Tab-separated table of C-alpha atoms and ligand atoms in Angstrom:
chain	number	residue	atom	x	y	z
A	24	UNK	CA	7.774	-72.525	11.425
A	25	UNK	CA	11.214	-71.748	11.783
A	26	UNK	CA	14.096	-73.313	9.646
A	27	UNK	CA	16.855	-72.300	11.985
A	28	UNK	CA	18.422	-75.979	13.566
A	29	UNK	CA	16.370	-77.964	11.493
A	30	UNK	CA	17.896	-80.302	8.401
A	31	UNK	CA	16.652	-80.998	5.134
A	32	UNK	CA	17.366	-83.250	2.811
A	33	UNK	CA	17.567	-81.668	-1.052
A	34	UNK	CA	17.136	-84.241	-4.054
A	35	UNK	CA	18.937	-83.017	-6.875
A	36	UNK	CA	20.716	-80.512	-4.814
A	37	UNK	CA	23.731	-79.986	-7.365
A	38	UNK	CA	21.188	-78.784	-9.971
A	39	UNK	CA	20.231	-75.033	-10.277
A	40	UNK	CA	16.976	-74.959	-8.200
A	41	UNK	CA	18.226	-77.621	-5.510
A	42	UNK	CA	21.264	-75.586	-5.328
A	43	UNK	CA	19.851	-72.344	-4.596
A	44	UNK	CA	17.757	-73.940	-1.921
A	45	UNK	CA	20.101	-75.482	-0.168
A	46	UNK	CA	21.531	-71.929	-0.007
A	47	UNK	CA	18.265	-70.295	1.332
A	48	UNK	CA	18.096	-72.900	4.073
A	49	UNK	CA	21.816	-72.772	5.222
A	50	UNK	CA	21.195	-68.780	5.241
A	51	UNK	CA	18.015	-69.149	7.627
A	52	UNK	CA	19.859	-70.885	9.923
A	53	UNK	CA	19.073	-74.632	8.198
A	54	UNK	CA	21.257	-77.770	7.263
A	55	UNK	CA	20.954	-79.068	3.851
A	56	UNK	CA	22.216	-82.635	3.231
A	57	UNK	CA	22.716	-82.692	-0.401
A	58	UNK	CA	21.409	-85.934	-2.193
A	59	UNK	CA	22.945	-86.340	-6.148
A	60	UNK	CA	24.475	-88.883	-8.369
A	61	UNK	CA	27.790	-87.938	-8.160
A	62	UNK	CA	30.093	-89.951	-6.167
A	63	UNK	CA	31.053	-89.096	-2.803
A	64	UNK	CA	34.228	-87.105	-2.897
A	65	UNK	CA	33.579	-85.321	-5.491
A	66	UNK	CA	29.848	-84.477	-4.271
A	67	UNK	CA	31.477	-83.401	-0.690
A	68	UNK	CA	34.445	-81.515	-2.508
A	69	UNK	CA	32.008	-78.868	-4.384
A	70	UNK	CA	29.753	-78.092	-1.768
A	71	UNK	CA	32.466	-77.380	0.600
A	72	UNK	CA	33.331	-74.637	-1.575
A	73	UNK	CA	30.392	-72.632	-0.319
A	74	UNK	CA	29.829	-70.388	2.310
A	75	UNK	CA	29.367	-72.252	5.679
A	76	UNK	CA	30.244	-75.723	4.468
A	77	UNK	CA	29.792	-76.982	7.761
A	78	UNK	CA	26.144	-76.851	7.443
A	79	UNK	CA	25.926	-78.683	4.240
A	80	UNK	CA	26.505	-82.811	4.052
A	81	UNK	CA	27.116	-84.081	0.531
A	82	UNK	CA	25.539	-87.852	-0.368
A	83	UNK	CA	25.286	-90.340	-3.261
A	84	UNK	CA	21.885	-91.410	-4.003
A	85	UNK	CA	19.661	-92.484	-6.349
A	86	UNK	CA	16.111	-91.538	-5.910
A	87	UNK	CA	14.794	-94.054	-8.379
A	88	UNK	CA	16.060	-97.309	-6.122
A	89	UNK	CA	15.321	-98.151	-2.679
A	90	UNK	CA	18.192	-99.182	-1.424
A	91	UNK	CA	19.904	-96.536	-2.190
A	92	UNK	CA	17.499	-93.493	-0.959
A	93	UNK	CA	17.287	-95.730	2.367
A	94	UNK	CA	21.130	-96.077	2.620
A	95	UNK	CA	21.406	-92.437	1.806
A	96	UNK	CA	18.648	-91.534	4.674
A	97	UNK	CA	20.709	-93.832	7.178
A	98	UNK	CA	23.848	-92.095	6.496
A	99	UNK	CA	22.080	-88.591	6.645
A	100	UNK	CA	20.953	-88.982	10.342
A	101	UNK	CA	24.231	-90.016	11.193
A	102	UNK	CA	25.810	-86.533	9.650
A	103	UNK	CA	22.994	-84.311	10.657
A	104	UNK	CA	22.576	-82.651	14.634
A	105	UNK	CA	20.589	-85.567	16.289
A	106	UNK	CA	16.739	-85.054	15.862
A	107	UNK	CA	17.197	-82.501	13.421
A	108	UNK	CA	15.601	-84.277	10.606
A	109	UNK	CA	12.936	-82.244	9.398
A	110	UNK	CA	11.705	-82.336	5.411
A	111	UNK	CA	12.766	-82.650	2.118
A	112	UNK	CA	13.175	-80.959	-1.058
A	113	UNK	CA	12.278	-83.073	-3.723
A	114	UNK	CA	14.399	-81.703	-7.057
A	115	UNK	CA	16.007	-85.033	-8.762
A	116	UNK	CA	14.264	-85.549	-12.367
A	117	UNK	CA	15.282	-85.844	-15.977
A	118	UNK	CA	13.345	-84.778	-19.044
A	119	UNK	CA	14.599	-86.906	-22.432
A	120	UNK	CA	15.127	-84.439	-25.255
A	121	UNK	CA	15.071	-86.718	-28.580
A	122	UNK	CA	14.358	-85.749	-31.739
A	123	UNK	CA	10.823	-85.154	-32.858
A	124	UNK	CA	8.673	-88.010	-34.152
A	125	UNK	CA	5.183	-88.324	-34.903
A	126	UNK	CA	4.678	-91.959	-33.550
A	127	UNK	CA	3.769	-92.284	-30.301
A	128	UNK	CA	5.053	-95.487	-29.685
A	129	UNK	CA	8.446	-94.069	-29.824
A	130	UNK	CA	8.086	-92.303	-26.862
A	131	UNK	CA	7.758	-95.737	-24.789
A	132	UNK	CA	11.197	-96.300	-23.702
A	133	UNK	CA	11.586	-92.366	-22.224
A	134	UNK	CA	8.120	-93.061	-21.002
A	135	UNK	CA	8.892	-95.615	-18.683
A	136	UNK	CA	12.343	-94.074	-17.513
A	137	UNK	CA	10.676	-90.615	-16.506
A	138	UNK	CA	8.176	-92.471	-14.105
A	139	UNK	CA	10.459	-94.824	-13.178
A	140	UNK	CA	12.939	-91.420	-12.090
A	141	UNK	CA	10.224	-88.694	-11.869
A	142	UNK	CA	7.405	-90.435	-10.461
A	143	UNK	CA	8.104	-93.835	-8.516
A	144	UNK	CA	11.305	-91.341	-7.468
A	145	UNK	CA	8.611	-89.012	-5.977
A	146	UNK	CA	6.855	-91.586	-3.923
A	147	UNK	CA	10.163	-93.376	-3.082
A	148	UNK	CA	11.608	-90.256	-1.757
A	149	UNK	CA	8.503	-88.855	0.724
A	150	UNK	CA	7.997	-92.340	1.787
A	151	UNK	CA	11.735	-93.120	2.776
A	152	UNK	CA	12.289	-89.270	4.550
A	153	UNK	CA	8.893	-89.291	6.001
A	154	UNK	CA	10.071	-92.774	7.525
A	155	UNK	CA	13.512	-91.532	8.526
A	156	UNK	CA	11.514	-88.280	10.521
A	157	UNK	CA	9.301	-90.401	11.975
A	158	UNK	CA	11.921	-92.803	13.079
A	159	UNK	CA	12.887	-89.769	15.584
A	160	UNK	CA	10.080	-89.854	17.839
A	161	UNK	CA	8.485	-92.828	19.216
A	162	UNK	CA	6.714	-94.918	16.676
A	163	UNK	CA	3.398	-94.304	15.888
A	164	UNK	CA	1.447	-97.290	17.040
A	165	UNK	CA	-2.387	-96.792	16.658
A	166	UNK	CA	-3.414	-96.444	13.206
A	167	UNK	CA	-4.801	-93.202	12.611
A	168	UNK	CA	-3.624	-91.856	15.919
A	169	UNK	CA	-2.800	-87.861	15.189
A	170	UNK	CA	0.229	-85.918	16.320
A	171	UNK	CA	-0.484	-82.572	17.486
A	172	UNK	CA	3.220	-81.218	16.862
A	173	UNK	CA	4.695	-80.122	13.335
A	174	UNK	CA	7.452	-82.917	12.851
A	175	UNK	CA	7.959	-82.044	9.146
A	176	UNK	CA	7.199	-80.830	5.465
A	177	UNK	CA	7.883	-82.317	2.245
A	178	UNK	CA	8.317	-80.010	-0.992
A	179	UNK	CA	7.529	-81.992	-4.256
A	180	UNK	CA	9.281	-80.167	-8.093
A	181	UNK	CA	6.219	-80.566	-10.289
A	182	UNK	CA	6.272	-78.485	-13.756
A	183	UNK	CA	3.639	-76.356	-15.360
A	184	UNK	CA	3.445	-79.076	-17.944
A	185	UNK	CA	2.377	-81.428	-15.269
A	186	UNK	CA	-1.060	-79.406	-14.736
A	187	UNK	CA	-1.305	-78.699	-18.442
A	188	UNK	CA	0.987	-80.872	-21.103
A	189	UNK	CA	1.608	-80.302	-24.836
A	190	UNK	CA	2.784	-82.474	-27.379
A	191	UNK	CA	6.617	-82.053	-26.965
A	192	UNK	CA	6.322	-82.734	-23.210
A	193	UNK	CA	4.214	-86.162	-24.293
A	194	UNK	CA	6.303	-87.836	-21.250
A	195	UNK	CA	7.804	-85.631	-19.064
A	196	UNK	CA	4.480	-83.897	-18.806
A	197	UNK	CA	2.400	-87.197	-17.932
A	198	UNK	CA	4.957	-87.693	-14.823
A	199	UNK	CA	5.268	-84.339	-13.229
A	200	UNK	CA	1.499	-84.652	-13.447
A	201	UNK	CA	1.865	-88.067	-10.820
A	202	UNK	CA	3.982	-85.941	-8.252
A	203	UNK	CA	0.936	-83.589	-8.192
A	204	UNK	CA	-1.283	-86.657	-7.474
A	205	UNK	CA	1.773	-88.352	-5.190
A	206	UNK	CA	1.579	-85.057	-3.049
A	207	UNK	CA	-1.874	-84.439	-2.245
A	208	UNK	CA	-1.860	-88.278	-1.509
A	209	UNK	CA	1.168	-87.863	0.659
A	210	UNK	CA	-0.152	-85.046	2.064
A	211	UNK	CA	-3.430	-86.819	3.611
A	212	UNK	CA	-1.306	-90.392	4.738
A	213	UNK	CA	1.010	-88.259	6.374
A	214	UNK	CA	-1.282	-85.777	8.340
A	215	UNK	CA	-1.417	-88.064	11.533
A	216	UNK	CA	2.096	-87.565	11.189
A	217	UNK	CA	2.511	-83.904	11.657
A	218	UNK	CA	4.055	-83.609	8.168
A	219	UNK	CA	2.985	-81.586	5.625
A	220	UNK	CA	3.209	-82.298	1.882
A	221	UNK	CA	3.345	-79.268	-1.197
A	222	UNK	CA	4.007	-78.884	-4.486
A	223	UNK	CA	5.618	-76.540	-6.821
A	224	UNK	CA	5.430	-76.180	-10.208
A	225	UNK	CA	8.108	-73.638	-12.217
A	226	UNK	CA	7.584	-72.864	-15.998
A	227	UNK	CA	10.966	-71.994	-17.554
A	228	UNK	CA	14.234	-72.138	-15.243
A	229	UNK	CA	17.081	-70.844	-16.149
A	230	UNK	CA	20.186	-73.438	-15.912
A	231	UNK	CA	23.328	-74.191	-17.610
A	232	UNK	CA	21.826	-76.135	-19.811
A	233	UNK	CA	19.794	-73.194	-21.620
A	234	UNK	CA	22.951	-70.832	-21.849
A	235	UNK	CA	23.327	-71.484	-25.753
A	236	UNK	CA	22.002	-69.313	-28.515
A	237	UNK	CA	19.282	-71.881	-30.337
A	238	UNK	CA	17.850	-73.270	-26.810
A	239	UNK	CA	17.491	-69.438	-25.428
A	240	UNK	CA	15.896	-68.827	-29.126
A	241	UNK	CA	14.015	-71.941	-28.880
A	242	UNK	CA	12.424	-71.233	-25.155
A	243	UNK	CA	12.252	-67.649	-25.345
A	244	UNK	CA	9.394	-68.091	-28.078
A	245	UNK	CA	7.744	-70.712	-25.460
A	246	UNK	CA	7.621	-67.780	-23.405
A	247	UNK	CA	6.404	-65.542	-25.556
A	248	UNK	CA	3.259	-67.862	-26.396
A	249	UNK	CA	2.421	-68.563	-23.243
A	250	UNK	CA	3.430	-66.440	-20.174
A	251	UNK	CA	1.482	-63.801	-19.703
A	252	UNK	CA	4.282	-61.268	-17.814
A	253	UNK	CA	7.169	-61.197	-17.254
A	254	UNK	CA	7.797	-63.171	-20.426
A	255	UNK	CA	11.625	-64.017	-19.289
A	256	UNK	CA	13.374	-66.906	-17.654
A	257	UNK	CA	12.523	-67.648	-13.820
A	258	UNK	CA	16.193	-67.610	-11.698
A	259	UNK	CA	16.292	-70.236	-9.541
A	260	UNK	CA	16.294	-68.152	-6.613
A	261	UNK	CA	12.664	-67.280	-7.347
A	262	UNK	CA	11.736	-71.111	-7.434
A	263	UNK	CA	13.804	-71.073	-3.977
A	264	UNK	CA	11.844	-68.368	-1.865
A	265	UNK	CA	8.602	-69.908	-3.413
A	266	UNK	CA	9.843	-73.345	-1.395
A	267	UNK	CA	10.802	-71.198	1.493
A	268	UNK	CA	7.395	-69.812	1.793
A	269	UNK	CA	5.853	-73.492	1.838
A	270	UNK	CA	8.067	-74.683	4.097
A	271	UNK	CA	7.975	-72.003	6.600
A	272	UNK	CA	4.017	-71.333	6.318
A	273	UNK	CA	2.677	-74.323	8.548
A	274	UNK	CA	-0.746	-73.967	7.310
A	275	UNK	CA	0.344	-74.492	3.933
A	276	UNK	CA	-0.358	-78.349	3.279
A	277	UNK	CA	-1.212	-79.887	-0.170
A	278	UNK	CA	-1.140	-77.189	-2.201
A	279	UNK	CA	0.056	-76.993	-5.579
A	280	UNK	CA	1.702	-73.548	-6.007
A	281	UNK	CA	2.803	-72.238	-10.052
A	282	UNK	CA	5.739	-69.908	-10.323
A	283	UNK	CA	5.037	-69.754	-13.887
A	284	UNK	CA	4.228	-65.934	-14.507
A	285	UNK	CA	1.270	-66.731	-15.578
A	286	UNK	CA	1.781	-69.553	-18.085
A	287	UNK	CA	-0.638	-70.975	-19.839
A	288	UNK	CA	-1.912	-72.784	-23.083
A	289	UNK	CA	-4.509	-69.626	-24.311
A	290	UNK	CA	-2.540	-67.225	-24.257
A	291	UNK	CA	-0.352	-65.488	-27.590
A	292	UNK	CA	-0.479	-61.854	-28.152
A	293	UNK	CA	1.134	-61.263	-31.090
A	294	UNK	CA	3.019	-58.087	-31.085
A	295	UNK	CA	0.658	-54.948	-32.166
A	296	UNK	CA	-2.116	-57.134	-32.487
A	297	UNK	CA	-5.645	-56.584	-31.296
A	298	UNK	CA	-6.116	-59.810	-29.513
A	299	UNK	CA	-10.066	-59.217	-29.554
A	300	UNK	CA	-10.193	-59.285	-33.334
A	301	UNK	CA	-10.349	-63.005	-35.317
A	302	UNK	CA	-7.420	-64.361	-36.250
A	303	UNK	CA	-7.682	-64.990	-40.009
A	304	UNK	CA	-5.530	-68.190	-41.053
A	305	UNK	CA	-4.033	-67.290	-44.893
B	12	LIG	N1	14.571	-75.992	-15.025
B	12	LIG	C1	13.326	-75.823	-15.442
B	12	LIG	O1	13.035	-75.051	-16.374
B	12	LIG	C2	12.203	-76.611	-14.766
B	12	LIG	C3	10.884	-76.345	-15.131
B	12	LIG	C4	9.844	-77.049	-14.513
B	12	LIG	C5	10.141	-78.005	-13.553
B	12	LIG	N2	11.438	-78.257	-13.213
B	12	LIG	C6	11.686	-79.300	-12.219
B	12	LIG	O2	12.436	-78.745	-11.136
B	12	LIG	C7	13.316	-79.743	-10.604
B	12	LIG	C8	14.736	-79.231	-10.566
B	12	LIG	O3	15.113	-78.804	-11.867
B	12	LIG	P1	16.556	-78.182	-12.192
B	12	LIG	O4	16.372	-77.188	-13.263
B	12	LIG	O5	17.240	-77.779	-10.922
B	12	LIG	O6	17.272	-79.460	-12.804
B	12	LIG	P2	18.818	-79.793	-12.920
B	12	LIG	O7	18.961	-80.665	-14.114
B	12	LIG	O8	19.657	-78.545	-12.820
B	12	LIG	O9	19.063	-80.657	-11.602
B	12	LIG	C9	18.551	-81.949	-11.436
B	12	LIG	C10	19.502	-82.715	-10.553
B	12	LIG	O10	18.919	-84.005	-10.315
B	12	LIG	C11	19.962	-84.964	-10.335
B	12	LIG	N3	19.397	-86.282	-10.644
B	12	LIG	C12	18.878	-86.715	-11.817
B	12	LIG	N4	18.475	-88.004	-11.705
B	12	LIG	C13	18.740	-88.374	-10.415
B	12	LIG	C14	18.558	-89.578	-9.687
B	12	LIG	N5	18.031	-90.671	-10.256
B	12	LIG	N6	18.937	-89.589	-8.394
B	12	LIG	C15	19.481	-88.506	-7.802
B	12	LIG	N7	19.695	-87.340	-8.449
B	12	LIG	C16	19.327	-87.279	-9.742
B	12	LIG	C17	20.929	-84.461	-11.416
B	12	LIG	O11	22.220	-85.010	-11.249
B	12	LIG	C18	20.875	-82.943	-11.192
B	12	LIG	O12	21.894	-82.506	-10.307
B	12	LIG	C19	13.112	-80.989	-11.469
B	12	LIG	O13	12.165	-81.815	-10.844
B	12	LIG	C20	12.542	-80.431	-12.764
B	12	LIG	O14	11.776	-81.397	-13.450
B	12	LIG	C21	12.468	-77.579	-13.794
């Protein structure tokens, strides 16, 4: 499937890994309409300062409300070439960073923003842009009547912490683990549809946010616990041409795909250490 004249609609798309998408679409040939917080004017004045601004359309939306991600939508197919509508790049989240407690019950209040952003935003935002696709062809008026033509693709920003979650991602972790569930159920209601719903789950990205001394400390040891190689930061770009490759593949379709270098929970080679031997606690 070719991007070239087709539009996509990026979530999140003045954050690092929305950003660089948006970039890898315009340069196959793509639109990206940008959906963020940030107010109009100020959305549309920073993305006309890259290359071929004319195929990128800035708007204000919220993912976590309704009426706002189906204002947004409305406004997009009226910037867009007609028809063009094709997918979306789900990016928008947040992850609360408080300080460390050991009762759970103080996680509540974070717990119910990051599935009220992260998860209900998830469903909100595949069922609103598979409705604004769909609204481009004739309705569909059987149920369960199939499609035979590709009308679209959906890309979904899980985390690695969503297939496995520690402690200090107690509720981040539990909602990037509902977009995983939100896409493979996606995936199946939207098959008679023609569009196709993936997944993508990064480990550590680097973003402006990390570029102090204690955080690059702090998440270069997470690294060097758990990845098995390279133990660095992904660049966003790699996140970006993992996206590409979903949405260009048309016979990839729920599938959960880990950039993550090989992250996970068992792993911690200690430097010079025989990792075959028993570790012996003091
Ligand atoms: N950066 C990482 O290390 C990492 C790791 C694993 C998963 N992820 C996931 O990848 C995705 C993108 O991450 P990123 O590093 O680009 O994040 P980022 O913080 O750079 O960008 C997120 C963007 O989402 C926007 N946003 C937040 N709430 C919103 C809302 N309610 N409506 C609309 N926009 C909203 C923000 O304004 C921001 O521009 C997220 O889903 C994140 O959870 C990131």
């Amino acid at each position: 499937m070719k991007l070239e004249g087709k539009s996509f609609i990026i979530t999140g798309g003045l954050g690092s890994i929305g950003g660089a998408v948006a970039i890898e679409i315009v340069a196959r040939g793509g639109y990206a309409v940008i959906f963020d917080m940030m107010p109009e004017d100020a959305g549309t004045m920073k993305i006309q300062q890259l290359t071929n601004g004319d195929k990128y359309f800035y708007q204000q939306a919220d993912v976590s409300k309704q009426e706002s991600m189906e204002q947004a939508c409305a406004e997009a197919l009226k910037k867009i070439p007609k028809g063009s509508l094709f997918g979306a790049v789900h990016c928008a989240a947040v992850n609360p960073c408080r300080e460390w407690s050991n009762k759970m019950s103080d996680k509540l209040k974070d717990f119910e923003t990051v599935l009220r952003i992260n998860a209900y935003g998830t469903f909100l935002v595949n069922a609103v842009v598979a409705d604004a696709i769909n609204s481009q062809y004739d309705a569909l008026d059987t149920y369960h009547e199939r499609v035979t033509e590709e009308r679209g693709c959906l890309i979904n920003l899980s985390s690695v912490v969503g297939h496995e979650t520690p402690a200090r991602c107690l509720t981040y972790g539990p909602s990037k683990t509902c977009v995983l569930g939100i896409t493979t159920a996606a995936a199946d209601f939207l098959a008679p549809c023609g569009i196709r719903v993936n997944s993508v789950a990064p480990a550590l990205v680097f973003s402006a946010l990390m570029n102090n001394g204690d955080r690059v400390r702090y998440f270069q040891g997470e690294l060097d616990a758990y990845s098995m190689f390279p133990r660095r930061f992904t660049q966003p770009d790699e996140i970006a041409h993992s996206i590409i490759f979903l949405l260009e593949n048309s016979m990839m379709n729920a599938f959960h795909l880990k950039v993550d270098a090989g992250w996970r929970q068992v792993t911690g080679w200690q430097p010079g250490a025989d990792p075959r031997k028993r570790v012996v606690l003091e």
